[in-house]
C-alpha atoms as a PDB file:
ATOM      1  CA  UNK A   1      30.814  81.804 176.391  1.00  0.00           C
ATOM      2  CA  UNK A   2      33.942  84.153 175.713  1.00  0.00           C
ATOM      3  CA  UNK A   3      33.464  87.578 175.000  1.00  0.00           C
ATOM      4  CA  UNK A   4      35.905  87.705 171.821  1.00  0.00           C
ATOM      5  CA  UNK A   5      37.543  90.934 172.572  1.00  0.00           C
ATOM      6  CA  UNK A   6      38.026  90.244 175.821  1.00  0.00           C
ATOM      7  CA  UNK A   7      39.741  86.539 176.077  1.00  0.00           C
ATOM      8  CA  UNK A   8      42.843  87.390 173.469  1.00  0.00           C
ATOM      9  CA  UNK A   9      44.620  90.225 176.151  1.00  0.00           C
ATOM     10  CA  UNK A  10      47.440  88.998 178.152  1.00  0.00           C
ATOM     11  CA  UNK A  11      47.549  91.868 181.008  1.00  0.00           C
ATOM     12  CA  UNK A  12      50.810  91.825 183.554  1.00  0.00           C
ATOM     13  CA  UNK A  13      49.649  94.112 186.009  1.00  0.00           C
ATOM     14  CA  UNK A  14      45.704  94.804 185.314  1.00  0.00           C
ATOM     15  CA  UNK A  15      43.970  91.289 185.642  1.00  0.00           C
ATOM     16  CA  UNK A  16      41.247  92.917 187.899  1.00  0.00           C
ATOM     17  CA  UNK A  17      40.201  95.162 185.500  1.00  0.00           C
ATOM     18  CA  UNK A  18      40.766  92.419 182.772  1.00  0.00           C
ATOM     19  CA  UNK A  19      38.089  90.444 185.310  1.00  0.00           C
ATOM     20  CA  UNK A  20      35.787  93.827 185.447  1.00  0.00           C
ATOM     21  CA  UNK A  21      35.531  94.650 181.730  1.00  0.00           C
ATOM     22  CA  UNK A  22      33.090  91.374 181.135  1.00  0.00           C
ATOM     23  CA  UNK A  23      31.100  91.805 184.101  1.00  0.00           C
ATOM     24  CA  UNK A  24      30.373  95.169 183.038  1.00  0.00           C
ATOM     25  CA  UNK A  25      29.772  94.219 179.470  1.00  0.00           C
ATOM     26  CA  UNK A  26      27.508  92.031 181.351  1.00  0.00           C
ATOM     27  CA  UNK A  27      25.717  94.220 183.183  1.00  0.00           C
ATOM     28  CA  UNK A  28      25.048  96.563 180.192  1.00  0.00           C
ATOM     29  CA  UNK A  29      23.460  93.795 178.645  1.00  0.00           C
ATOM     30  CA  UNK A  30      20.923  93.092 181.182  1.00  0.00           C
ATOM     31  CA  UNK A  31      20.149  96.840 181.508  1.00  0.00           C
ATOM     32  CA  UNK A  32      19.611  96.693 177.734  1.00  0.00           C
ATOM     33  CA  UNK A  33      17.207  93.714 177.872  1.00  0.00           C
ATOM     34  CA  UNK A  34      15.087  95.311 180.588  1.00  0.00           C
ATOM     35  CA  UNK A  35      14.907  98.214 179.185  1.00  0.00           C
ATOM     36  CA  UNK A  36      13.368  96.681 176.169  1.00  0.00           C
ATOM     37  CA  UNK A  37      11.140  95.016 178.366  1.00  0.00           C
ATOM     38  CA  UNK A  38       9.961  97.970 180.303  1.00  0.00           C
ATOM     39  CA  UNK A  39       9.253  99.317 176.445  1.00  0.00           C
ATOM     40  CA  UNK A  40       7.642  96.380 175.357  1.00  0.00           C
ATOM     41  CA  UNK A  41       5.506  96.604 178.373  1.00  0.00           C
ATOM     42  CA  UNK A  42       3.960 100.294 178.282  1.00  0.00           C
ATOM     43  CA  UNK A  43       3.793  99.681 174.426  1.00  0.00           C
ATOM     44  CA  UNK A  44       1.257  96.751 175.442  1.00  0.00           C
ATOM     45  CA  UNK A  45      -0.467  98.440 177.831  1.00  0.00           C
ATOM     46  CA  UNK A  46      -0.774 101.691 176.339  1.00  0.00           C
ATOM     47  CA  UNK A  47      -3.450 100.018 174.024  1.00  0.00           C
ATOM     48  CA  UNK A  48      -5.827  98.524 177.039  1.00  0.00           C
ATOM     49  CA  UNK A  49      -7.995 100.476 178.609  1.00  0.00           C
ATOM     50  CA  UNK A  50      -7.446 101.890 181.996  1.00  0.00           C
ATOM     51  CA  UNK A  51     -10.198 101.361 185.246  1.00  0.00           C
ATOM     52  CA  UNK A  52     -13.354 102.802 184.632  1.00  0.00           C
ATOM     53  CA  UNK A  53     -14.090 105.872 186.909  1.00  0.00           C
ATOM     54  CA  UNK A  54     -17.054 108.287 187.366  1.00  0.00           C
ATOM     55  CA  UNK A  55     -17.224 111.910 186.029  1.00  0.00           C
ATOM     56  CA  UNK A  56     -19.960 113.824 185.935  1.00  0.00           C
ATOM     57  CA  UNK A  57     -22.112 110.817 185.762  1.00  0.00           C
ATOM     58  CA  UNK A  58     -20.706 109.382 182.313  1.00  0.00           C
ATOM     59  CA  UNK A  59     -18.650 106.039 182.907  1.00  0.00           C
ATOM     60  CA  UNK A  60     -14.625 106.653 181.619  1.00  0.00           C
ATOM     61  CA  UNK A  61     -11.605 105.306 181.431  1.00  0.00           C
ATOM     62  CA  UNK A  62      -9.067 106.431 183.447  1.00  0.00           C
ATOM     63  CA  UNK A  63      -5.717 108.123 181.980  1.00  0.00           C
ATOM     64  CA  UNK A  64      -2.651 105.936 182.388  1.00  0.00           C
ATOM     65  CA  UNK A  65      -0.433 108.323 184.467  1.00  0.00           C
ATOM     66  CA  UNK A  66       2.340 105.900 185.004  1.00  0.00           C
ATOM     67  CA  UNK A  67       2.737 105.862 181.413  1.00  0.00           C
ATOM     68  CA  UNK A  68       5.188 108.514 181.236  1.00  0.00           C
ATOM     69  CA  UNK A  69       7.312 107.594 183.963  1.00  0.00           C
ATOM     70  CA  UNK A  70       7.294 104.136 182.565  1.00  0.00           C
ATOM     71  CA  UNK A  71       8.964 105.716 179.449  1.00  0.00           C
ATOM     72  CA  UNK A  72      11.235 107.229 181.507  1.00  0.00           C
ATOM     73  CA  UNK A  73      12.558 104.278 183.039  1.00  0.00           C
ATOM     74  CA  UNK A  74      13.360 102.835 180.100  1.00  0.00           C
ATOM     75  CA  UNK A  75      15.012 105.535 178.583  1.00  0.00           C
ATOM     76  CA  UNK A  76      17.252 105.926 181.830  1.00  0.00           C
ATOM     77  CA  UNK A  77      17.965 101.799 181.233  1.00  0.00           C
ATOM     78  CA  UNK A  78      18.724 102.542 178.167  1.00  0.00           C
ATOM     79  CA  UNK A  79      21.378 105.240 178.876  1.00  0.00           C
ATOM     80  CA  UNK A  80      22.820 103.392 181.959  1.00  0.00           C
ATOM     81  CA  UNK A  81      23.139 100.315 179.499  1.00  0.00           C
ATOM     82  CA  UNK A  82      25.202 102.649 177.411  1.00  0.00           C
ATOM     83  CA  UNK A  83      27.116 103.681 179.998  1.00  0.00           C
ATOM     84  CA  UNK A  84      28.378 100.783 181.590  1.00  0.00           C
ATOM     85  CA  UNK A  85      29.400  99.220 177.692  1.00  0.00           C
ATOM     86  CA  UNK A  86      31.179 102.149 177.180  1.00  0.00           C
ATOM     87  CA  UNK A  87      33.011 101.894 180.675  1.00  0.00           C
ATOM     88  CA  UNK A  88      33.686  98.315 179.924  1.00  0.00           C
ATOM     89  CA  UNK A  89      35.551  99.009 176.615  1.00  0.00           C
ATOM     90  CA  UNK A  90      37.804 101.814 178.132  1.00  0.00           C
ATOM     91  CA  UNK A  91      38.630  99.453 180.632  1.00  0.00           C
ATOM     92  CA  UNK A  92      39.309  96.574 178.013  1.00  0.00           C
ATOM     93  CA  UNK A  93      40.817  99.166 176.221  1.00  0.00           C
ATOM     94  CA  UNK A  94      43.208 100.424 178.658  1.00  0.00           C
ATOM     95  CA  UNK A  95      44.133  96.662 179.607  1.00  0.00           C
ATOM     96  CA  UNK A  96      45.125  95.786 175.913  1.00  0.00           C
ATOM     97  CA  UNK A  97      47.347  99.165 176.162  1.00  0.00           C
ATOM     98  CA  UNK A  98      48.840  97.779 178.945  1.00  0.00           C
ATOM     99  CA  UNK A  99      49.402  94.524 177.557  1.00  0.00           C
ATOM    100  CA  UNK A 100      51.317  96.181 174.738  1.00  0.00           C
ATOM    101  CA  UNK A 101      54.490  96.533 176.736  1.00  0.00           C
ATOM    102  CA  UNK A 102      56.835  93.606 176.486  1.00  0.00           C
ATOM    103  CA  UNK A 103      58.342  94.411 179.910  1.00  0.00           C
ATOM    104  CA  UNK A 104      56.676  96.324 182.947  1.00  0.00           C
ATOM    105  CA  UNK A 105      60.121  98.371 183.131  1.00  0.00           C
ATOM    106  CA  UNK A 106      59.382  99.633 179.649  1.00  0.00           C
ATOM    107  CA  UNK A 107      62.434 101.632 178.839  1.00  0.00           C
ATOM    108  CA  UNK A 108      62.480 104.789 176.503  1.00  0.00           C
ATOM    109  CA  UNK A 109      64.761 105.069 173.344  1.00  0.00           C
END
């Protein structure tokens, strides 16, 4: 699979960064999808019922207290997914600027 953006730029001194702009695009893919997944997963089991504990002799459910920190973690997924797409297009970016120049001893007029 080629990344479309990605496979057209021709860089003459940058090809690392040409080879880092996927991965990260990548990588802020994956943190997407698990963030979803985290979400998916204290959606689920917000709705079932926590252990049973005693107080003051009636039978309860406990509170979820994970819940919110669960939340959390997906919302910090979900920003470092963000991140790292946005680091991958100034890199791609910055490559196809690059690439621009027909000669690395780019003279000025």
């Amino acid at each position: 699979m080629k990344l479309v953006p990605y496979s057209h730029l021709k860089p003459n001194n940058l090809g690392a960064l040409l080879f880092i702009a996927p991965c990260l695009a990548y990588l802020g893919y994956v943190f997407f999808g698990l963030a979803l997944a985290i979400f998916l997963a204290v959606s689920l089991s917000y709705f079932s019922p926590g252990e049973q504990m005693l107080v003051r002799g009636t039978l309860t459910y406990s509170a979820q207290p994970v819940l919110f920190k669960s939340v959390m973690v997906g919302f910090y997924g979900i920003g470092a997914s963000i991140l790292t797409l946005i680091i991958s297009s100034l890199c791609a970016a910055l490559v196809s600027w690059e690439s621009t120049f027909s000669n690395p001893k780019h003279e000025r007029i």
